[in-house]
Short mmCIF file of C-alpha atoms (C1' of nucleotides) in Angstrom, two decimals:
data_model
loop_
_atom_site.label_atom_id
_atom_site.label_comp_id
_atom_site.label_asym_id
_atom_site.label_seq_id
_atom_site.Cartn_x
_atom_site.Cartn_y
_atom_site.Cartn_z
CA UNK A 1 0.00 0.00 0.00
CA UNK A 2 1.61 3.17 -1.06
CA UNK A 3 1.51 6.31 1.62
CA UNK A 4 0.55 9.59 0.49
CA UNK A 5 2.55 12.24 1.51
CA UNK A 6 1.40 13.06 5.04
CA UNK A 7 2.64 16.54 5.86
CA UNK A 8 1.01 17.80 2.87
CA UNK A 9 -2.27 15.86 2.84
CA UNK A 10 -2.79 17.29 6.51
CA UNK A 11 -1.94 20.79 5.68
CA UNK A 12 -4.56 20.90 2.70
CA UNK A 13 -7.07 19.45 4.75
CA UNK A 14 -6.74 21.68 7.48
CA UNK A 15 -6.82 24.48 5.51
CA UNK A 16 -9.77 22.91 3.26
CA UNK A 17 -11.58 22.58 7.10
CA UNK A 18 -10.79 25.99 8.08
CA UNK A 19 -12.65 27.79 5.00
CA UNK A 20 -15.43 25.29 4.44
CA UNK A 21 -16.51 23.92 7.84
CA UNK A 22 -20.09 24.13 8.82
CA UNK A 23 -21.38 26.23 11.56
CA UNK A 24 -22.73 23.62 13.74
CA UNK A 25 -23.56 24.19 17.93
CA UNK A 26 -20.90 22.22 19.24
CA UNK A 27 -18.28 23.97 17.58
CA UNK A 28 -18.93 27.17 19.52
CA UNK A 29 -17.24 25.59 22.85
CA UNK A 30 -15.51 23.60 21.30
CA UNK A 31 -13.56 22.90 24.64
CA UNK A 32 -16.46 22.51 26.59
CA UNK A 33 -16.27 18.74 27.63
CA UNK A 34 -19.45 17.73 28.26
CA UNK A 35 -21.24 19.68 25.57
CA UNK A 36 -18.38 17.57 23.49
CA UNK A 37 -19.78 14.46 25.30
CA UNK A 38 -23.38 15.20 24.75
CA UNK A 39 -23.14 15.66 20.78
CA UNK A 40 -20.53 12.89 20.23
CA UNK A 41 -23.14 10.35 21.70
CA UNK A 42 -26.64 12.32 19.96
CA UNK A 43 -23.96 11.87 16.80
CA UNK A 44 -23.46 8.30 17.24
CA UNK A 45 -25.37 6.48 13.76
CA UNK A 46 -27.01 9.60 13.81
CA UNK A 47 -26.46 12.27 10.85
CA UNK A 48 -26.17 16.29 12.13
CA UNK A 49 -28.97 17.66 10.16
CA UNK A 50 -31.55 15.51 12.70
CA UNK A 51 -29.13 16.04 16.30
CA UNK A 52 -29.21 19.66 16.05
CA UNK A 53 -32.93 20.57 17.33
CA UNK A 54 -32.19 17.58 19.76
CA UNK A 55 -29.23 19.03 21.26
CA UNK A 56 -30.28 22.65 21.35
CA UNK A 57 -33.33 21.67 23.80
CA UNK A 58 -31.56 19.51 25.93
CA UNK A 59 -29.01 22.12 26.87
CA UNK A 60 -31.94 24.14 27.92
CA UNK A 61 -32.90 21.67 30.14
CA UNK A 62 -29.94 19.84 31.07
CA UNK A 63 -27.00 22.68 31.00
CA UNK A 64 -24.75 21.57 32.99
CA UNK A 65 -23.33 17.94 33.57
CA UNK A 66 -24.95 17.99 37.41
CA UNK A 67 -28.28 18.73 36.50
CA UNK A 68 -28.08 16.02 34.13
CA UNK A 69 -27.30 13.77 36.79
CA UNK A 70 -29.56 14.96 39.44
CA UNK A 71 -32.86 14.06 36.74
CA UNK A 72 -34.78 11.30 36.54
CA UNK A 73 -34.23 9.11 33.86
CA UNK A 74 -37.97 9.52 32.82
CA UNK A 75 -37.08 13.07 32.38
CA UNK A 76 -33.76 12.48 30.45
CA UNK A 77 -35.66 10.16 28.27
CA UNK A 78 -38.26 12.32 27.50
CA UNK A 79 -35.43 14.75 26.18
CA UNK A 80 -34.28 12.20 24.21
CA UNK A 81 -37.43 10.80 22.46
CA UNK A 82 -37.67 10.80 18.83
CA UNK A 83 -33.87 10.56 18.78
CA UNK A 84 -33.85 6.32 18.69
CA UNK A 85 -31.07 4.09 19.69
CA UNK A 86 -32.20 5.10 23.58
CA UNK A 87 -29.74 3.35 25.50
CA UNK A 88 -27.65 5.83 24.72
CA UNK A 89 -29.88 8.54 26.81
CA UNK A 90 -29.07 5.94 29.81
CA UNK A 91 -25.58 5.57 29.52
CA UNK A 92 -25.61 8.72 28.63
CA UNK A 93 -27.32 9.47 32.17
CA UNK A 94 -25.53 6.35 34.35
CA UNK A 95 -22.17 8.16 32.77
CA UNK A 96 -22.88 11.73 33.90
CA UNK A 97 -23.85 10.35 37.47
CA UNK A 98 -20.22 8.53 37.63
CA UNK A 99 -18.90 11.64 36.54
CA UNK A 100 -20.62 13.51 39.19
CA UNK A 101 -20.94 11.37 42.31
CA UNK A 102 -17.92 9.00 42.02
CA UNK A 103 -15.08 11.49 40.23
CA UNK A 104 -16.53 14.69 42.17
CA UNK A 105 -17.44 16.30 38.64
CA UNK A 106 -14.01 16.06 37.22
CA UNK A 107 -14.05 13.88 33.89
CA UNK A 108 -11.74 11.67 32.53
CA UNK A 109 -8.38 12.69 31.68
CA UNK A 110 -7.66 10.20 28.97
CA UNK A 111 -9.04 7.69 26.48
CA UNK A 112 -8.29 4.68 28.46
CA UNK A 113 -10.62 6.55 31.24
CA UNK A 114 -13.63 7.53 29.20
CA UNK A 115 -14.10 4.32 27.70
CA UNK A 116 -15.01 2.71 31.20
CA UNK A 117 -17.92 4.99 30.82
CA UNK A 118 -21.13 2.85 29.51
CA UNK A 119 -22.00 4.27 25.93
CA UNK A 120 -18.18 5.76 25.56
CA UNK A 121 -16.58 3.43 23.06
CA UNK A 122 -13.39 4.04 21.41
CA UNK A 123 -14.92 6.29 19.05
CA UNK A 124 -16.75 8.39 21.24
CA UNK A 125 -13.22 8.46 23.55
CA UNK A 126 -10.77 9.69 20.60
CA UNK A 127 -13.34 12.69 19.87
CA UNK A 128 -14.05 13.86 22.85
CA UNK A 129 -10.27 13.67 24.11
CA UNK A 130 -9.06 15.00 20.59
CA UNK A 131 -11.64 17.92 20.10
CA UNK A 132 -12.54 18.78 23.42
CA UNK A 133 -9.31 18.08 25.81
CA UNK A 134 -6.97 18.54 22.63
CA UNK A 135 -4.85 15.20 22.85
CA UNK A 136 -3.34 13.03 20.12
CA UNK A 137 -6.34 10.58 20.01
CA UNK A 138 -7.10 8.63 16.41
CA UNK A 139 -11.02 8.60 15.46
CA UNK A 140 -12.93 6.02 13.21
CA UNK A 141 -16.35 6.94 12.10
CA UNK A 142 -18.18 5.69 9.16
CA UNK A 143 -16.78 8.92 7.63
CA UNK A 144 -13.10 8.72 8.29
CA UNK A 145 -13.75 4.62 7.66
CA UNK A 146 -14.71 5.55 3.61
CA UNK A 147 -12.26 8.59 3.63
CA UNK A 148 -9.40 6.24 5.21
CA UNK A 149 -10.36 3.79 2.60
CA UNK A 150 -9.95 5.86 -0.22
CA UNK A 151 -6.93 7.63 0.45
CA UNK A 152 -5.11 4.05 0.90
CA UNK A 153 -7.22 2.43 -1.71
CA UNK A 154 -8.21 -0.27 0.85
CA UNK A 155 -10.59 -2.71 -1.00
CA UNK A 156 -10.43 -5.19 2.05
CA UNK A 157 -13.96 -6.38 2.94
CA UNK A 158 -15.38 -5.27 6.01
CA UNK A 159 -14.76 -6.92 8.75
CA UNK A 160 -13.15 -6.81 12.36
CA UNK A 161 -9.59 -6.92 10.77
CA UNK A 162 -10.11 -4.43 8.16
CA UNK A 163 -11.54 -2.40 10.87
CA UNK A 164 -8.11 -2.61 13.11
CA UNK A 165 -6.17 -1.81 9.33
CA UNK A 166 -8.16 1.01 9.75
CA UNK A 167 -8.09 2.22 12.99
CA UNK A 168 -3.91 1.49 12.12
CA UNK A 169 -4.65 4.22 9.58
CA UNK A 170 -6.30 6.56 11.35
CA UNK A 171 -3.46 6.82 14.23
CA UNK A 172 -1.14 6.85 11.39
CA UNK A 173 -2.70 10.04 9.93
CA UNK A 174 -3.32 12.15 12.36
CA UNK A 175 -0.72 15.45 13.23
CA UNK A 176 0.93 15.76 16.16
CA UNK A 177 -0.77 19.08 16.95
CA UNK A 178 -4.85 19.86 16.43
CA UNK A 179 -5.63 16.14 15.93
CA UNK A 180 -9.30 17.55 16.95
CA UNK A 181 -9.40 19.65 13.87
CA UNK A 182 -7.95 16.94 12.10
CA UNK A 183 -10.04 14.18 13.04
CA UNK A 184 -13.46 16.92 12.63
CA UNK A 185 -11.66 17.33 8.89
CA UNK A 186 -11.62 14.00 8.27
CA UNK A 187 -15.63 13.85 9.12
CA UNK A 188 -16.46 16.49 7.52
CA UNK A 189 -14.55 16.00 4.34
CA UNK A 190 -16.33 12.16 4.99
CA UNK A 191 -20.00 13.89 5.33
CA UNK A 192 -19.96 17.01 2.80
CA UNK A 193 -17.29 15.51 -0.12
CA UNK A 194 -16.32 12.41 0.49
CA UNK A 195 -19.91 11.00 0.53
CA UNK A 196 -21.15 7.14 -0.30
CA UNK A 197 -22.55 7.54 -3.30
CA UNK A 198 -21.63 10.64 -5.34
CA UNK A 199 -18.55 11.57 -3.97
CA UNK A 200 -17.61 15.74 -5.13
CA UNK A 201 -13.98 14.90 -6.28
CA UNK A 202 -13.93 17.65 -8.34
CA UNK A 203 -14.16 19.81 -5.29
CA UNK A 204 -12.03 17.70 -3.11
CA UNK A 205 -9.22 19.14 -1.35
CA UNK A 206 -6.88 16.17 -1.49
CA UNK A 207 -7.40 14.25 -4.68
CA UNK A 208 -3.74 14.77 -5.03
CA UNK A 209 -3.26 12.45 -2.23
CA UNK A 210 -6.19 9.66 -3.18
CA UNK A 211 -5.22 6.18 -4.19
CA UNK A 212 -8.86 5.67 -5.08
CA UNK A 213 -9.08 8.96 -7.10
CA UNK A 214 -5.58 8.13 -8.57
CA UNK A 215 -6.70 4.57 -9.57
CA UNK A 216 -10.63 5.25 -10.67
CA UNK A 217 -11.67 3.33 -8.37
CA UNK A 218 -13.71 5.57 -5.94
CA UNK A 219 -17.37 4.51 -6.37
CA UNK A 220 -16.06 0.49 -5.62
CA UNK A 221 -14.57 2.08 -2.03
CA UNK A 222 -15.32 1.36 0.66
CA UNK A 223 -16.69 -2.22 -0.38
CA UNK A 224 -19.95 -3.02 1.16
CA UNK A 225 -21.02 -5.37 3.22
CA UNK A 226 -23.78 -7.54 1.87
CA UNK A 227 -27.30 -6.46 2.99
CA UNK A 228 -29.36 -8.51 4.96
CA UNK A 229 -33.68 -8.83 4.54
CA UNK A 230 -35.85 -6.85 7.31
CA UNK A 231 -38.30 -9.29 8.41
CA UNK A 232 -41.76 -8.08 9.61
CA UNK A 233 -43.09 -7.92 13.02
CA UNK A 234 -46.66 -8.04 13.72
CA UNK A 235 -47.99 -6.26 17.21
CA UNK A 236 -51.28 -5.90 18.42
CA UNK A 237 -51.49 -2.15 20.15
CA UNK A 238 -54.26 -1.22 21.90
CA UNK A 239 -55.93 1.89 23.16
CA UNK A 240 -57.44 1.18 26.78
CA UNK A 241 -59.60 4.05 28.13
CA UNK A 242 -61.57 4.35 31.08
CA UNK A 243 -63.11 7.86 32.22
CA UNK A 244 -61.91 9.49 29.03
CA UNK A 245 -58.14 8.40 30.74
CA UNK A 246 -55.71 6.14 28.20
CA UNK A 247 -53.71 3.69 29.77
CA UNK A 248 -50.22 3.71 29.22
CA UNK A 249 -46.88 1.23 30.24
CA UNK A 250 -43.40 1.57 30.53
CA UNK A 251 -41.76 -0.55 28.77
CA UNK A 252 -38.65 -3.17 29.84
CA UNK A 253 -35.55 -1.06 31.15
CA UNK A 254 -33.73 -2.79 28.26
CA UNK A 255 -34.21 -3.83 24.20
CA UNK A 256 -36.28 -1.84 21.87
CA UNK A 257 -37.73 1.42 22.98
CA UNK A 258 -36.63 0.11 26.56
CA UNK A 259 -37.90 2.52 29.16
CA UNK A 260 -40.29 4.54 27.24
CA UNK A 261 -43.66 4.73 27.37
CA UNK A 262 -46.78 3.05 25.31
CA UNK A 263 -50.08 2.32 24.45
CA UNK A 264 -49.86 -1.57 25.60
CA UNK A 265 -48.36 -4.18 22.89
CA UNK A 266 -47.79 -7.31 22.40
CA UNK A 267 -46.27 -9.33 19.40
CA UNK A 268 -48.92 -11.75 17.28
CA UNK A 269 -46.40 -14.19 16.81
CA UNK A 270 -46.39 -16.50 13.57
CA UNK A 271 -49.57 -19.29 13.71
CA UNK A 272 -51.42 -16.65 15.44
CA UNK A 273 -54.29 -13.91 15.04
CA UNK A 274 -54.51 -10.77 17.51
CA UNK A 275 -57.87 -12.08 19.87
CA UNK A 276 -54.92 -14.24 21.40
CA UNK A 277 -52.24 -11.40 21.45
CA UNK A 278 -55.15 -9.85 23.18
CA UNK A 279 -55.69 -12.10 25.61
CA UNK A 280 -51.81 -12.64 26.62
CA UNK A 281 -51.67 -8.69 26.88
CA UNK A 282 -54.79 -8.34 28.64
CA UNK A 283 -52.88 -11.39 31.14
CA UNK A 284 -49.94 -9.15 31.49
CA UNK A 285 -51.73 -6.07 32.41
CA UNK A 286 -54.19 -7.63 35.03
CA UNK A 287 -52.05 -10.75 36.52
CA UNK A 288 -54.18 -13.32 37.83
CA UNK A 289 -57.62 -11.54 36.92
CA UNK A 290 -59.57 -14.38 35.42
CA UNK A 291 -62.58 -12.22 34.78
CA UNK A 292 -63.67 -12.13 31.40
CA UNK A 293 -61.84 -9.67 28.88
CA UNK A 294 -63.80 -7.25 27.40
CA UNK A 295 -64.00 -7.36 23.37
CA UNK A 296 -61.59 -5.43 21.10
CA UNK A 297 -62.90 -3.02 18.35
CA UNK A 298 -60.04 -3.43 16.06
CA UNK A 299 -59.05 -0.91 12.99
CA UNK A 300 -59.23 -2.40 9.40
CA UNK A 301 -56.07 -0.16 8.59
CA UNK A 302 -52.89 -1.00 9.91
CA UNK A 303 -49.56 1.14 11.12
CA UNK A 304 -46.65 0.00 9.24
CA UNK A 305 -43.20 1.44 10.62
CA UNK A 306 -40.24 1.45 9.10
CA UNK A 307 -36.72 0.09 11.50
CA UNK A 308 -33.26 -0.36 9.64
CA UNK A 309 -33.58 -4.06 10.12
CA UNK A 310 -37.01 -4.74 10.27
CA UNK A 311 -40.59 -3.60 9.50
CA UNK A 312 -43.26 -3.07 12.55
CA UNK A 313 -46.57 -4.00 11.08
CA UNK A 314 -49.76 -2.91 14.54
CA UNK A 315 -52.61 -3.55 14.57
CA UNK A 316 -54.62 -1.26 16.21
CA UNK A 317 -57.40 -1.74 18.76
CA UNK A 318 -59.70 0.04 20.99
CA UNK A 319 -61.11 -0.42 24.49
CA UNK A 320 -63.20 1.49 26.76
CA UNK A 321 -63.88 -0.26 30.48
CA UNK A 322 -67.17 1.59 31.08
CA UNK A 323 -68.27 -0.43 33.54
CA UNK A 324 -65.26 -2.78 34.80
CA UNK A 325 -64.64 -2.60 38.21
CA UNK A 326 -60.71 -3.92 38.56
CA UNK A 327 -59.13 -0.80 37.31
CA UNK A 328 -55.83 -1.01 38.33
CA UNK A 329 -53.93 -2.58 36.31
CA UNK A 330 -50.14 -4.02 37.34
CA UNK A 331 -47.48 -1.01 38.79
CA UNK A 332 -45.49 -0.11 35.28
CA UNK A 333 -48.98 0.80 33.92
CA UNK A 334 -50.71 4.10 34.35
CA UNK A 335 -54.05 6.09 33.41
CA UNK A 336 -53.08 9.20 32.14
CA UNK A 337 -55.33 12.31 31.13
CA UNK A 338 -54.86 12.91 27.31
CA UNK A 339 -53.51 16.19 28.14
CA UNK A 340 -50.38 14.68 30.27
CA UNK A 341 -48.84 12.90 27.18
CA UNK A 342 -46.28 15.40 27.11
CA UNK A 343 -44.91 14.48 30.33
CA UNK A 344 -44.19 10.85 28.89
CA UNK A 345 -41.39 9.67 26.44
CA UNK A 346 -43.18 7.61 23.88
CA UNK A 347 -41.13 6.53 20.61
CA UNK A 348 -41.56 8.18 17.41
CA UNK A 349 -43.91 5.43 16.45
CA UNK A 350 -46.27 4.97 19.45
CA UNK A 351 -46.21 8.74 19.28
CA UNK A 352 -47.86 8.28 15.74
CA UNK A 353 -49.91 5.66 17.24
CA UNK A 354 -51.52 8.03 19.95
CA UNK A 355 -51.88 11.30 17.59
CA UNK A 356 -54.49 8.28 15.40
CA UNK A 357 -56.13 7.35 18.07
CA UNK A 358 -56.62 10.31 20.08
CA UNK A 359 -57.24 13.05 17.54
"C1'" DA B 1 -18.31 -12.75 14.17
"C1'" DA B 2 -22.90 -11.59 14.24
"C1'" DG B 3 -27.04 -9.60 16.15
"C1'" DC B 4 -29.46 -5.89 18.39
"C1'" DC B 5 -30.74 -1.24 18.84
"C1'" DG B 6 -34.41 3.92 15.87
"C1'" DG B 7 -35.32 7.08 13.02
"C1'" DG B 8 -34.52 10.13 9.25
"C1'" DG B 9 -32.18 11.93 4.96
"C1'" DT B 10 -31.32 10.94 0.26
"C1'" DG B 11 -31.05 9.25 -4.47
"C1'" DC C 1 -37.06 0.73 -2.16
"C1'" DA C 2 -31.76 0.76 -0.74
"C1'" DC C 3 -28.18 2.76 1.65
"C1'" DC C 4 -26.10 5.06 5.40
"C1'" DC C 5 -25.50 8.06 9.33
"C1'" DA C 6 -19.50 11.72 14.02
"C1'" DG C 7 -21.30 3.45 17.26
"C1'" DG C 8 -21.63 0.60 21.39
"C1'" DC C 9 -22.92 -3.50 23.65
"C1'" DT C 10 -24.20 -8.37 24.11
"C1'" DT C 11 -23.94 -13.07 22.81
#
DNA sequence: AAGCCGGGGTG
DNA sequence: CACCCAGGCTT
């Protein structure tokens, strides 16, 4: 593998970063370590465009790193809703009370420290070291991964050992001084030139220095993995009202959507039609009440929502307990007024899920 | 090494 | 639709 010239690659890239950066909120305190921390883990699979509006109202809320721990996690996920991927709002939150109770507010002082944080990977330890406590720490992102893999022409497929070539790389690249501005460079040359499909070479700063450009082989790099199917997931939801109240659950601390709130589902698993998801769900939310169920007014039209890696297919159904006199249903279920769903983090999905049934 | 975990932007 | 995004954690 041939090396490009390093002293001048990094010097045109820094200079490209200087003139053409974007304006975006976290590089206004740029040493500010936990504003670093907060949009390095909002950024993590998640493109800028879509963290911004996130991250401005959480520092409204949550300003400093102690009032972040001192919340609730209810509250910090409510903050985070919408957002997806929510364990990292309670790393995010277990992290900042570490930082807080057991270090006395003072944060880690090196990579090696940050990544015994839960949610603080080596990634999210090289940026925030590099950009906000301005050490010589290497990144990898998907954008330095393709911009890494073009410069060196690396047509490896991916895999854990091309992934250490490239992490190899990126140490290997990086200046002695401003490694933060080198390492944001190398993202945003990734996210604004550099790009998957249509990459802007004729703009790019560094074509010089681009095995890929050099050999014609840019759109083939980085070589992708092969894609696998979605499957589809059937859930029953349903909408359980008593005294113009809905009743809503929080969901398992852990796995998808874990700790946010919802109208009550439960999976209609293969061989199966939703009056028997009903009754299981109806089992979970009033153990041991052997009464009979009430009936289910289901909707012909179903919710269909979109995940990277699979499709969510509700149904939807309806409920109202008139006259039922066991109300209370078991402790991580709660009737709320209509009015209160505001206080409650509920996924972008269940969110479009209450707005139907509701409105 | 592979699976799980959300939601949105983009061609 | 397909692909990918300033990844990390569990198995």
């Amino acid at each position: 593998m041939k090396t490009p010239p390093l002293p001048r690659l990094r010097a045109e890239l820094l200079r490209w970063y200087r003139r053409n950066q974007r304006p975006l909120p976290w590089r206004n305190c740029p040493t500010d370590v936990y504003r670093q921390m907060l949009a390095e883990c909002m950024l993590q699979q998640t493109q800028v465009a879509t963290v911004i509006p996130y991250y401005e109202r959480w520092l409204e809320r949550f300003p400093t790193i102690q009032s972040l721990a001192a919340a609730e996690q209810d509250e910090v996920l409510k903050y985070w809703a919408g957002l997806g991927y929510y364990s990292r709002a309670r790393n995010l939150h277990s992290s900042a009370q570490q930082i807080v109770q057991q270090r006395g507010g003072k944060f880690p002082g090196s990579a090696e420290e940050w990544m015994q944080l839960p949610g603080i990977g080596r990634y999210t330890a090289g940026a925030i070291c590099s950009i906000a406590q301005r050490q010589r720490q290497p990144i990898l992102d998907g954008n330095a991964r393709r911009v890494l893999s073009r410069w060196f022409a690396l047509r490896a497929q991916p895999s854990p050992r091309t992934t250490a070539k490239l992490w190899q790389l990126a140490e290997q690249v990086m200046p002695k001084n401003n490694c933060g501005d080198f390492n944001q460079a190398m993202m945003e040359l990734g996210a604004t030139i550099c790009r998957p499909r249509e990459p802007h070479c004729d703009t790019c700063p560094v074509t010089r220095y681009c095995q890929a450009f050099q050999q014609k082989i840019v759109q083939k790099i980085p070589v992708k993995k092969s894609t696998r199917s979605t499957p589809t997931v059937h859930l029953i939801c349903v909408a359980i009202t008593h005294r113009h109240r809905m009743l809503i659950r929080r969901r398992p601390p852990r796995g998808l959507w874990g700790g946010l709130w919802e109208l009550p589902t439960h999976p209609v698993s293969a061989r199966q039609d939703r009056t028997e998801a009903w009754q299981q769900l109806w089992q979970e939310l009033w153990t041991g009440n052997n009464a009979q169920q009430p009936e289910v007014n289901w909707y012909d039209s179903r919710v269909r929502h979109q995940l990277t890696h699979r499709t969510i297919e509700l149904t939807i159904g309806r409920v109202n307990m008139t006259s039922w006199t066991n109300k209370t249903p078991v402790t991580s279920a709660r009737w709320i007024k209509p009015a209160e769903r505001n206080d409650y983090a509920l996924s972008r999905v269940m969110s479009k899920i209450w707005d139907w049934v509701v409105l």
